[in-house]
Coordinates of C-alpha atoms and ligand atoms in Angstrom, one line a residue:
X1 CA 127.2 149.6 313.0
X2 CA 126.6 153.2 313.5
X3 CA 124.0 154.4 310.1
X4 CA 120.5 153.7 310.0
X5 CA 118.3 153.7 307.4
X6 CA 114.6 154.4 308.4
X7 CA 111.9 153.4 305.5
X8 CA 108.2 154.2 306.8
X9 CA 104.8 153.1 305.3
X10 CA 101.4 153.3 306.7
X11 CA 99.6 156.1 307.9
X12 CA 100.6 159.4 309.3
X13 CA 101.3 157.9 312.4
X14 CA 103.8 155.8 311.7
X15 CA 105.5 159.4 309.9
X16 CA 105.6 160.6 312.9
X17 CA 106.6 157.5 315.5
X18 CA 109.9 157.3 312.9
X19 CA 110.7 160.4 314.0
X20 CA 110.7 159.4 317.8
X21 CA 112.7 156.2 316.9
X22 CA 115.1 158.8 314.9
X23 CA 115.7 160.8 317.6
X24 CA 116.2 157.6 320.5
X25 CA 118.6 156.2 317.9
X26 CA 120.4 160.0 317.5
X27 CA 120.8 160.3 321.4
X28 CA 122.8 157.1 321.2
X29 CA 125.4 157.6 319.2
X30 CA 123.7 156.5 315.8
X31 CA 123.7 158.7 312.7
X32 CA 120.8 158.8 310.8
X33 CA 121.6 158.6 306.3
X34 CA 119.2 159.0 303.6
X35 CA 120.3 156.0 301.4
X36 CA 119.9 152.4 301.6
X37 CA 123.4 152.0 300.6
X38 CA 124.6 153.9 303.2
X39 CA 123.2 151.7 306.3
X40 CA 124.4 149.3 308.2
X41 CA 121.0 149.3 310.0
X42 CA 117.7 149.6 307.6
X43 CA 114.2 149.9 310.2
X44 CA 110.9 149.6 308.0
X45 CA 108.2 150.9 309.4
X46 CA 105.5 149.5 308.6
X47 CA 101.8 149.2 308.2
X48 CA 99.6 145.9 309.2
X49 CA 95.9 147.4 307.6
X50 CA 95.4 145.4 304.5
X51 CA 96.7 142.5 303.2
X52 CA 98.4 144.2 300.3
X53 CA 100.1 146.6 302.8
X54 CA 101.4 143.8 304.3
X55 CA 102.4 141.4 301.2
X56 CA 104.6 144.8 299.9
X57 CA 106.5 144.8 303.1
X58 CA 107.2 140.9 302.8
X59 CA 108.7 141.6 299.2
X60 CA 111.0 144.5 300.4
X61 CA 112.4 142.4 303.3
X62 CA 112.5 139.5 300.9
X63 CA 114.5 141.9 298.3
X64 CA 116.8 143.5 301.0
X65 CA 118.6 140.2 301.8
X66 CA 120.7 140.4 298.5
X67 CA 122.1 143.9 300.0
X68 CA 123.3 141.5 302.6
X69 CA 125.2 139.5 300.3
X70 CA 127.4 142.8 299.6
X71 CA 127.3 144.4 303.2
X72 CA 127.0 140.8 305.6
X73 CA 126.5 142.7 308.7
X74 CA 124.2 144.6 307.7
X75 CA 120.8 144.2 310.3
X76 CA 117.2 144.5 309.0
X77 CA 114.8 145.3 311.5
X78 CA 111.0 145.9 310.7
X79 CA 109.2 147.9 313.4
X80 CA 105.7 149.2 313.8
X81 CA 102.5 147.6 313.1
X82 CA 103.5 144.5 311.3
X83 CA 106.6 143.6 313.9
X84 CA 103.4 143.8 316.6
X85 CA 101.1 141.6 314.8
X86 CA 103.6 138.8 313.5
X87 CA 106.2 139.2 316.0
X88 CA 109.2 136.3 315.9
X89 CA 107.5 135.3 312.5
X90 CA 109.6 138.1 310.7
X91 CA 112.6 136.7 312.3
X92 CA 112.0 133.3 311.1
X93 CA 109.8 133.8 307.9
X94 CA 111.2 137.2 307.0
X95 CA 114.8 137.2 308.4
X96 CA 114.8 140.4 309.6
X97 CA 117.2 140.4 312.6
X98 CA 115.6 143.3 314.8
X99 CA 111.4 143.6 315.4
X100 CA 110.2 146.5 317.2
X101 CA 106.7 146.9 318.3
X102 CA 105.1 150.8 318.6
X103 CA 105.5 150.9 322.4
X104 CA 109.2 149.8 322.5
X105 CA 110.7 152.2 320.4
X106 CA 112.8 153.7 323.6
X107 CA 114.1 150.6 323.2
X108 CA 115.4 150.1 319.6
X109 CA 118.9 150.8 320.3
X110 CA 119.1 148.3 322.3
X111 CA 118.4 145.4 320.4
X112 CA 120.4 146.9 317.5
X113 CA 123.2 147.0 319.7
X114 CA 122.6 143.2 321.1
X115 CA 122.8 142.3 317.1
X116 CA 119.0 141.7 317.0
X117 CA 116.5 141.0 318.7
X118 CA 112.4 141.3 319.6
X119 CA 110.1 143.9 321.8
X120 CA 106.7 143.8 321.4
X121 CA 105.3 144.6 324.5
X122 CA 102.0 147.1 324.3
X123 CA 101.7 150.0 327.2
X124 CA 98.9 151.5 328.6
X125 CA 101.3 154.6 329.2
X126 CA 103.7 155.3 326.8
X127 CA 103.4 158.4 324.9
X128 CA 107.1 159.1 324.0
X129 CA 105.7 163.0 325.0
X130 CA 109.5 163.5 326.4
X131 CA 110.7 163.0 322.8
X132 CA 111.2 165.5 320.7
X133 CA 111.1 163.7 317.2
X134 CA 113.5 164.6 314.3
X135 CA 111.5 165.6 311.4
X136 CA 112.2 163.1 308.8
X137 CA 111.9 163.6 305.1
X138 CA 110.6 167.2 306.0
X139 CA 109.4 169.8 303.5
X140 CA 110.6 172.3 306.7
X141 CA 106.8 173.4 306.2
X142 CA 104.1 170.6 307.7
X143 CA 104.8 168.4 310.2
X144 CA 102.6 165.9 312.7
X145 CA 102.6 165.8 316.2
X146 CA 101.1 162.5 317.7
X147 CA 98.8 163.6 320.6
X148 CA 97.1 160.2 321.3
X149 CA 98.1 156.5 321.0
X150 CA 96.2 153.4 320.5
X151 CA 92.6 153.1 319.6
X152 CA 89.2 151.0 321.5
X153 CA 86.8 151.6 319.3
X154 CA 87.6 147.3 317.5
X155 CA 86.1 148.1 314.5
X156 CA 85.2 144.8 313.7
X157 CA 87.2 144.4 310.4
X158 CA 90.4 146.8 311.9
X159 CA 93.9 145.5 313.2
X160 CA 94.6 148.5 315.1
X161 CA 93.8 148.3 318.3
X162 CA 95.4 145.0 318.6
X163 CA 98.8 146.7 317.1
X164 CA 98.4 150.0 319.1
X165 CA 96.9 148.9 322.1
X166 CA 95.2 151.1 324.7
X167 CA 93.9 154.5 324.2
X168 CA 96.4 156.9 326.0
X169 CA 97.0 161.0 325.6
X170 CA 100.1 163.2 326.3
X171 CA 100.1 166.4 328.1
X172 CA 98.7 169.6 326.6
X173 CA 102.1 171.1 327.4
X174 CA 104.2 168.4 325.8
X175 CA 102.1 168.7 322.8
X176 CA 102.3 172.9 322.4
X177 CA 106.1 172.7 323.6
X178 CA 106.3 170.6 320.4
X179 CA 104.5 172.9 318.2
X180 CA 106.0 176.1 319.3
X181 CA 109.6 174.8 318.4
X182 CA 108.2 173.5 314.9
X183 CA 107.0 177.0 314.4
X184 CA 110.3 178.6 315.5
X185 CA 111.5 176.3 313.2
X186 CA 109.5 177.5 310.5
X187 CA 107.2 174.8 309.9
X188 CA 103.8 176.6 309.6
X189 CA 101.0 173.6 309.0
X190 CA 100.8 171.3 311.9
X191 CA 98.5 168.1 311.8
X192 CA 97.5 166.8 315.2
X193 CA 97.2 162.8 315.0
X194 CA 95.8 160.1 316.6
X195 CA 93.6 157.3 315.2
X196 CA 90.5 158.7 317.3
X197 CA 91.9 162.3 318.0
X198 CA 88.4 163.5 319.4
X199 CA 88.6 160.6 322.1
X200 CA 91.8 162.8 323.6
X201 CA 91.4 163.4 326.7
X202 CA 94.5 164.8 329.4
X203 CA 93.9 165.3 333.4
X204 CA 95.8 168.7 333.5
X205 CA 96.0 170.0 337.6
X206 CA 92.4 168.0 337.9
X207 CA 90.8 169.4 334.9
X208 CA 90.0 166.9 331.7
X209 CA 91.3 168.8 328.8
X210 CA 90.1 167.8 325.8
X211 CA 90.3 167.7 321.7
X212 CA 88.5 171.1 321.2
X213 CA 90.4 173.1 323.9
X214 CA 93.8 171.1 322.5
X215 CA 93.2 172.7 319.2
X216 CA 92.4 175.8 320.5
X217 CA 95.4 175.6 322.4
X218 CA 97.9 174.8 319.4
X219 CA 95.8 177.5 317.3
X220 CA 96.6 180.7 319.5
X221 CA 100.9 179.7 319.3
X222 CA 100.5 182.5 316.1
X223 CA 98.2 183.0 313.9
X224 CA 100.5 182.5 311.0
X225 CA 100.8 178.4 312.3
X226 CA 97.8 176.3 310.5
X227 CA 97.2 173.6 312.2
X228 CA 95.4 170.2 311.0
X229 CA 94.1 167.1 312.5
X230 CA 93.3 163.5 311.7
X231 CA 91.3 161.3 312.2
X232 CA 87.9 162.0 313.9
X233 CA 85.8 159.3 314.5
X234 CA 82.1 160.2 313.7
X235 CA 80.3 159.1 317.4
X236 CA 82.9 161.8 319.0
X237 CA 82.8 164.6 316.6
X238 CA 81.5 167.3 319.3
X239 CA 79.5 170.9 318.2
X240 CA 82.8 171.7 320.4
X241 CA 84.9 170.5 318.3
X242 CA 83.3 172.3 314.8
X243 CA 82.7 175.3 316.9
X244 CA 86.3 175.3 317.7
X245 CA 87.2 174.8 313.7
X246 CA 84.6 177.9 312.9
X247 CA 86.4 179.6 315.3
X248 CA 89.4 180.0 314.0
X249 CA 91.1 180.9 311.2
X250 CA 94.4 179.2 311.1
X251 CA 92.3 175.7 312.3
X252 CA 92.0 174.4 308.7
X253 CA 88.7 174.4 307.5
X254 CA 88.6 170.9 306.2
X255 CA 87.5 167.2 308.3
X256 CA 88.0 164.2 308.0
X257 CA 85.4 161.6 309.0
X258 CA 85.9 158.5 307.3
X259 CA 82.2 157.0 307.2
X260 CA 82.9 153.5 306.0
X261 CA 79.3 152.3 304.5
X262 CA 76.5 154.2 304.2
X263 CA 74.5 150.7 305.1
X264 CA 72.9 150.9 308.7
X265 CA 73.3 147.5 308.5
X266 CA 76.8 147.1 307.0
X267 CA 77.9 149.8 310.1
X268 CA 75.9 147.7 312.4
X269 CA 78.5 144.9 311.6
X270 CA 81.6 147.3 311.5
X271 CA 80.6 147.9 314.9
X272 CA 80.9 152.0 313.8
X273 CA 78.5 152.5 316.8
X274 CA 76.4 155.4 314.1
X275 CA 73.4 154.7 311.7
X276 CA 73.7 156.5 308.4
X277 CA 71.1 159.6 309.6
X278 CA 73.5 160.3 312.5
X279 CA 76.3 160.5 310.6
X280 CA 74.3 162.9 308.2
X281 CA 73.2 165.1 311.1
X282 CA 77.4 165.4 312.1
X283 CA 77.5 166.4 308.1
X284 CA 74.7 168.9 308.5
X285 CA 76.3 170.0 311.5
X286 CA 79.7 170.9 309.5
X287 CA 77.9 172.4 307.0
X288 CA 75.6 174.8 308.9
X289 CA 78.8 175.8 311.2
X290 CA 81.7 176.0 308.9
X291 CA 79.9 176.9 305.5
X292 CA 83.1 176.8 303.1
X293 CA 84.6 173.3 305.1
X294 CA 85.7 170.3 303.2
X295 CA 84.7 167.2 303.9
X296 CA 86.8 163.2 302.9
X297 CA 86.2 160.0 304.0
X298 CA 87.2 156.9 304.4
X299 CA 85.2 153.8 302.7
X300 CA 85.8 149.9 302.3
X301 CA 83.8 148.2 299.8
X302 CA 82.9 144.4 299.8
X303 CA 83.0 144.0 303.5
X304 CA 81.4 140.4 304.6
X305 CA 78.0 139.9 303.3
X306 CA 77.5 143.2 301.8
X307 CA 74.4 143.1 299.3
X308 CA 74.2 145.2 296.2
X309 CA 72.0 147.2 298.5
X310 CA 74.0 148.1 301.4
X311 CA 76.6 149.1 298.4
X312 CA 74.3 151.3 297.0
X313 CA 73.6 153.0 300.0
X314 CA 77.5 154.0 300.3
X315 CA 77.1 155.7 297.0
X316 CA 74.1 157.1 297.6
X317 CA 75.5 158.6 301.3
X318 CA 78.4 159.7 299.0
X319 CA 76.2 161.7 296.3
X320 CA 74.2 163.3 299.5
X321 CA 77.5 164.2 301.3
X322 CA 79.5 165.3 297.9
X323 CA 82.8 165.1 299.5
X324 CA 85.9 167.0 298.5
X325 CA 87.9 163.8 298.6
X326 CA 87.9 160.1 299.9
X327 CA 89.8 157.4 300.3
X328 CA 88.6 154.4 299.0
X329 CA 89.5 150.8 300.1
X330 CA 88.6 147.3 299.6
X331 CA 87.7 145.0 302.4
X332 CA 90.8 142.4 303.6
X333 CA 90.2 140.2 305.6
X334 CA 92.6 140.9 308.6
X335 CA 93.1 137.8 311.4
X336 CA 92.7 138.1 314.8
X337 CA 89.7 140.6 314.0
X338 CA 86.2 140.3 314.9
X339 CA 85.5 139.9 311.4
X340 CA 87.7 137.5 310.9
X341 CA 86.4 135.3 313.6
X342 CA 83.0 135.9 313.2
X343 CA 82.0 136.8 309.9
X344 CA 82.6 135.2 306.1
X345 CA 84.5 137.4 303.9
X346 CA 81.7 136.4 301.5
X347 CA 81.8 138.8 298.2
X348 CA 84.2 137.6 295.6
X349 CA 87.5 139.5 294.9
X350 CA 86.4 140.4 291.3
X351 CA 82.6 141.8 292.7
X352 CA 84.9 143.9 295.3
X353 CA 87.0 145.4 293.2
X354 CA 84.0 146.0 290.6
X355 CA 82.1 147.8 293.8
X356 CA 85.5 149.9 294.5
X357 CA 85.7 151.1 290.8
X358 CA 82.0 152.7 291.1
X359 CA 82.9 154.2 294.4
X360 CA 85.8 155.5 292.8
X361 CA 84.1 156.9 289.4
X362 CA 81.8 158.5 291.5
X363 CA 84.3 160.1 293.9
X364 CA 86.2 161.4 291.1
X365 CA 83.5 163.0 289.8
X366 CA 82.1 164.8 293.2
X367 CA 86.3 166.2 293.4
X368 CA 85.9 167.4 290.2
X369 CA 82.5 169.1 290.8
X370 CA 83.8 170.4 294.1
X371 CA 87.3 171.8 292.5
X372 CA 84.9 173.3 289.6
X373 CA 83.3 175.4 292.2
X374 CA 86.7 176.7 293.3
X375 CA 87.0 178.3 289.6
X376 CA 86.7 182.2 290.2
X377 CA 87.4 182.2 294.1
X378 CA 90.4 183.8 295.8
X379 CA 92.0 181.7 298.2
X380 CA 94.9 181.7 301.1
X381 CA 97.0 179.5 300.1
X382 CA 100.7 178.8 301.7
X383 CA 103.4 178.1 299.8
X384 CA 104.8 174.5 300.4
X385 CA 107.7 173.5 297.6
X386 CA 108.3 173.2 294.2
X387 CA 105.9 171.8 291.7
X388 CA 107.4 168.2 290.8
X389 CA 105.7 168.3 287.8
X390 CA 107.0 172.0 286.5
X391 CA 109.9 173.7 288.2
X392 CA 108.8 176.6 287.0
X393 CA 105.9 176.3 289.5
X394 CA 104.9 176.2 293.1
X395 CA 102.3 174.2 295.0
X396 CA 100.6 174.7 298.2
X397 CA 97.7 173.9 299.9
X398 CA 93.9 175.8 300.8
X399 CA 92.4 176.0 304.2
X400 CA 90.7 173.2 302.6
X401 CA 93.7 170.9 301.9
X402 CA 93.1 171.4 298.3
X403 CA 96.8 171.3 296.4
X404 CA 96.6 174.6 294.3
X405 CA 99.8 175.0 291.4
X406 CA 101.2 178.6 290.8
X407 CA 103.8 180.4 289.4
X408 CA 106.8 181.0 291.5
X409 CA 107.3 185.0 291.2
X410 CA 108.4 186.5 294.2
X411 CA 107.4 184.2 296.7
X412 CA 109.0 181.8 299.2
X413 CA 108.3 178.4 300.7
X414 CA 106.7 179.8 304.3
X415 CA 104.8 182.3 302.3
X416 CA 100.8 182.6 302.6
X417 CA 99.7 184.4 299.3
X418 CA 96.8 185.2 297.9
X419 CA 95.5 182.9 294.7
X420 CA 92.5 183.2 292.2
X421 CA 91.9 179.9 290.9
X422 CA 91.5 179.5 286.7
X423 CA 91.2 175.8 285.9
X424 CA 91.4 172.3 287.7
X425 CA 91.5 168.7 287.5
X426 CA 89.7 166.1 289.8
X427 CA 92.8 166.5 291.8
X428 CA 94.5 169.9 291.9
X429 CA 93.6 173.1 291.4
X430 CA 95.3 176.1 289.0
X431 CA 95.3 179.6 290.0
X432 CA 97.3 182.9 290.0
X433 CA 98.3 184.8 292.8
X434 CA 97.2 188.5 292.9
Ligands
LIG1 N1 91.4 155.5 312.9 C1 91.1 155.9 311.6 C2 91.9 155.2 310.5 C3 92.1 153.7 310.6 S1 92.9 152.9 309.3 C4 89.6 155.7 311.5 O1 89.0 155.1 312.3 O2 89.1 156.3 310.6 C5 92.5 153.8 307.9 C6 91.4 153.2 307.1 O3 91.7 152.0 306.6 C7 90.1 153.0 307.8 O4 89.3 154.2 308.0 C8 89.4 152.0 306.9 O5 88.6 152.7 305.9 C9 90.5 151.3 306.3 N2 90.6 149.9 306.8 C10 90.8 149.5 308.1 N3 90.8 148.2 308.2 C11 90.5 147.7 306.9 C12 90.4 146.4 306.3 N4 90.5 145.3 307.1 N5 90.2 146.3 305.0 C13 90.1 147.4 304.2 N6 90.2 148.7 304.7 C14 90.4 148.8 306.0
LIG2 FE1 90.4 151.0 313.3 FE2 88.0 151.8 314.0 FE3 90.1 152.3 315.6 FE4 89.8 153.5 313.2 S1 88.4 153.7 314.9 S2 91.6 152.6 314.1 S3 88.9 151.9 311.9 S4 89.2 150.3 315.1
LIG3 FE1 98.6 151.0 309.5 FE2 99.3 150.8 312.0 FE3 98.7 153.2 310.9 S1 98.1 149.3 310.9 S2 97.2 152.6 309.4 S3 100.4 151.9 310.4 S4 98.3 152.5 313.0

């Protein structure tokens, strides 16, 4: 009972806690393989968000067990979000043998080696900022480092911060520690991660150190490291923070500040805690700061009670904003929320998904407008693998997060070049390095 097999879905979080439970499992004894086949051990990760997140995890448990008929001691274990929102269900429901909640990961050897068994148990501590994650399924280019855990903003229709608990943040010097070795390493694009990243804050010798001076921090390791981060909540995005971004040149230009509706009274209900005109001044305030910075956002369509109006107002906060790139969800209706105790999940499945399409046709045609303007610009771009679609080719990535496809010539993966960009899609961009 020595190989593990870890599977993770979900958000970039989740990436990166399978890297922490890699590395607890490699410092006792266990060997880590690639291949289901492999495993005596298979840990999903996984993600609790949506329904349909949830319903794909039930099938691949449910679709696992015949790899038990070959291999009959082989354990299934599902860890993450899910294992801390349905707990001994999966044992019973699911028969999985091993669930592991997001705080207990220290643990997970442990309850493999007992032949099974449950941890669920939330902390208002734990940061795993002693563990040095293995870097799972890595390009050897980008890689995230967790810096917060936990989120209290309960956004009324979100299962999150009943899965991750209580906001907590690891030390400054955990977090460069972690970034300089990645860099020695040779990754050179680092995403800092938490689910409300600008809420970090770290009592460091009676100082509060915050996001801004974290970034900052991460930022001057070399110049040659770009580093990322995900996700800023709108209320905290501080003129810090962009200064900090405009600052910089290996801070990516390029935010993320998921808006959710642009209906004051649909954000009323999401408890966002921001009206549409403040999230426009944070916009404005981007804009004026960090001229060339891309903007995406997060959106859920159909959410309780939402009138054609509110609806049209998140298009219409969408064709004011024209953002690089979004993602685009529809409301699910997630139990234990506010939402779900509170509100009706009133607008009919076909109406949702008929409000998600136009969000979607728009979307793709504000990426397409904001790739066109790339056309005749030079741009940095580093060089992060092999095209999938065309050996022949490389891809990479702008400031801007914008995936740009090149010829290979003399460069190497590691390698910032210099691209003019010729043609694009919606979704990637075409250039030429000079
Ligand atoms: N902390 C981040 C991301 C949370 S989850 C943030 O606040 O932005 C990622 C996205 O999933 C959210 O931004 C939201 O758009 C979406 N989401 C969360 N709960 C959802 C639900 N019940 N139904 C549909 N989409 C949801
Ligand atoms: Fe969920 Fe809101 Fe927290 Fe994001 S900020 S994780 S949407 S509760
Ligand atoms: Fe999903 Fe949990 Fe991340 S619910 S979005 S995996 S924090």
């Amino acid at each position: 009972m020595k190989n593990v097999y870890i599977e993770t879905y979900g958000c970039q979080m989740n990436q990166a806690d399978s890297g922490i439970v890699g590395k607890v499992l490699v410092e006792n004894g266990y060997s880590l393989v690639n291949n289901q086949d492999d495993a005596d051990v298979i840990l999903i990760n996984t993600c609790a968000v949506r329904d349909n997140a949830e319903k794909r995890i039930h099938n691949r448990v449910h679709d696992l067990q015949s790899l038990k008929k070959k291999n009959p001691l082989l354990k299934i274990g599902i860890i993450g979000c899910m294992a801390e929102r349905l707990k001994d269900s999966l044992i019973n429901e699911d028969k999985a043998e091993i669930v592991c909640g997001p705080d207990s990961y220290r643990r997970i050897h442990e309850l493999i080696d007992l032949n099974g068994g449950i941890d669920t148990e939330l902390s208002k501590e734990e940061t795993y900022e002693d563990i040095i994650p293995v870097e799972l399924n890595s390009d050897g280019i980008s890689a995230f480092i967790s810096v917060m855990r936990g989120c209290e903003n309960f956004c009324t229709y979100c299962v999150v911060p009943y899965t991750r608990g209580k906001e907590r943040s690891r030390s400054p010097e955990s977090v460069i520690a972690q970034a300089k070795k990645l860099f020695d390493e040779g990754y050179r694009d680092i995403t800092l991660l938490g689910q409300n990243v600008n809420s970090y804050i770290y009592n460091e010798d009676g100082k509060d150190v915050r996001f801004a001076e974290l970034l900052i921090r991460v930022a001057k390791i070399n110049p040659l490291l770009r580093v990322r981060f995900a996700t800023s909540h709108p209320k905290d995005l501080s003129e810090e923070l962009v200064d900090a971004v405009a600052s910089y040149n290996n801070i990516c230009k390029y935010i993320h500040l998921p808006v959710q509706s642009g209906s004051d009274a649909m954000l009323a209900k999401m408890n966002r805690k921001y009206t549409s005109e403040q999230y426009l001044q944070k916009i404005d305030l981007i804009r004026k700061k960090i001229p060339d910075c891309a903007i995406s956002t997060d959106v859920i369509a159909g959410f309780c009670g939402e009138t054609l109006e509110d609806h049209n107002r998140t298009l219409e906060i969408f064709r004011k904003v024209r953002y690089d790139s979004a993602y685009m969800f529809k409301y699910s209706d997630r139990p234990g929320t506010v939402a779900h105790k509170r509100f009706e999940d009133d607008i009919e499945e076909k109406e949702k998904v008929r409000r998600l399409q136009e969000i979607i046709d728009l979307q793709r045609e504000l990426s397409l407008e904001s790739n066109q303007k790339d056309i005749g610009k030079i741009f940095e771009v580093l060089v992060e693998g092999e095209s999938k679609r065309d050996k022949t080719k490389y891809f990479g990535r702008t400031s801007q997060n914008k995936v740009v496809i090149f010829d290979k010539q003399d460069n190497k993966k590691g390698d910032y070049i210099n691209v003019i960009i010729e043609n694009c899609t919606s979704a990637t961009l075409f250039g030429k390095k000079i």
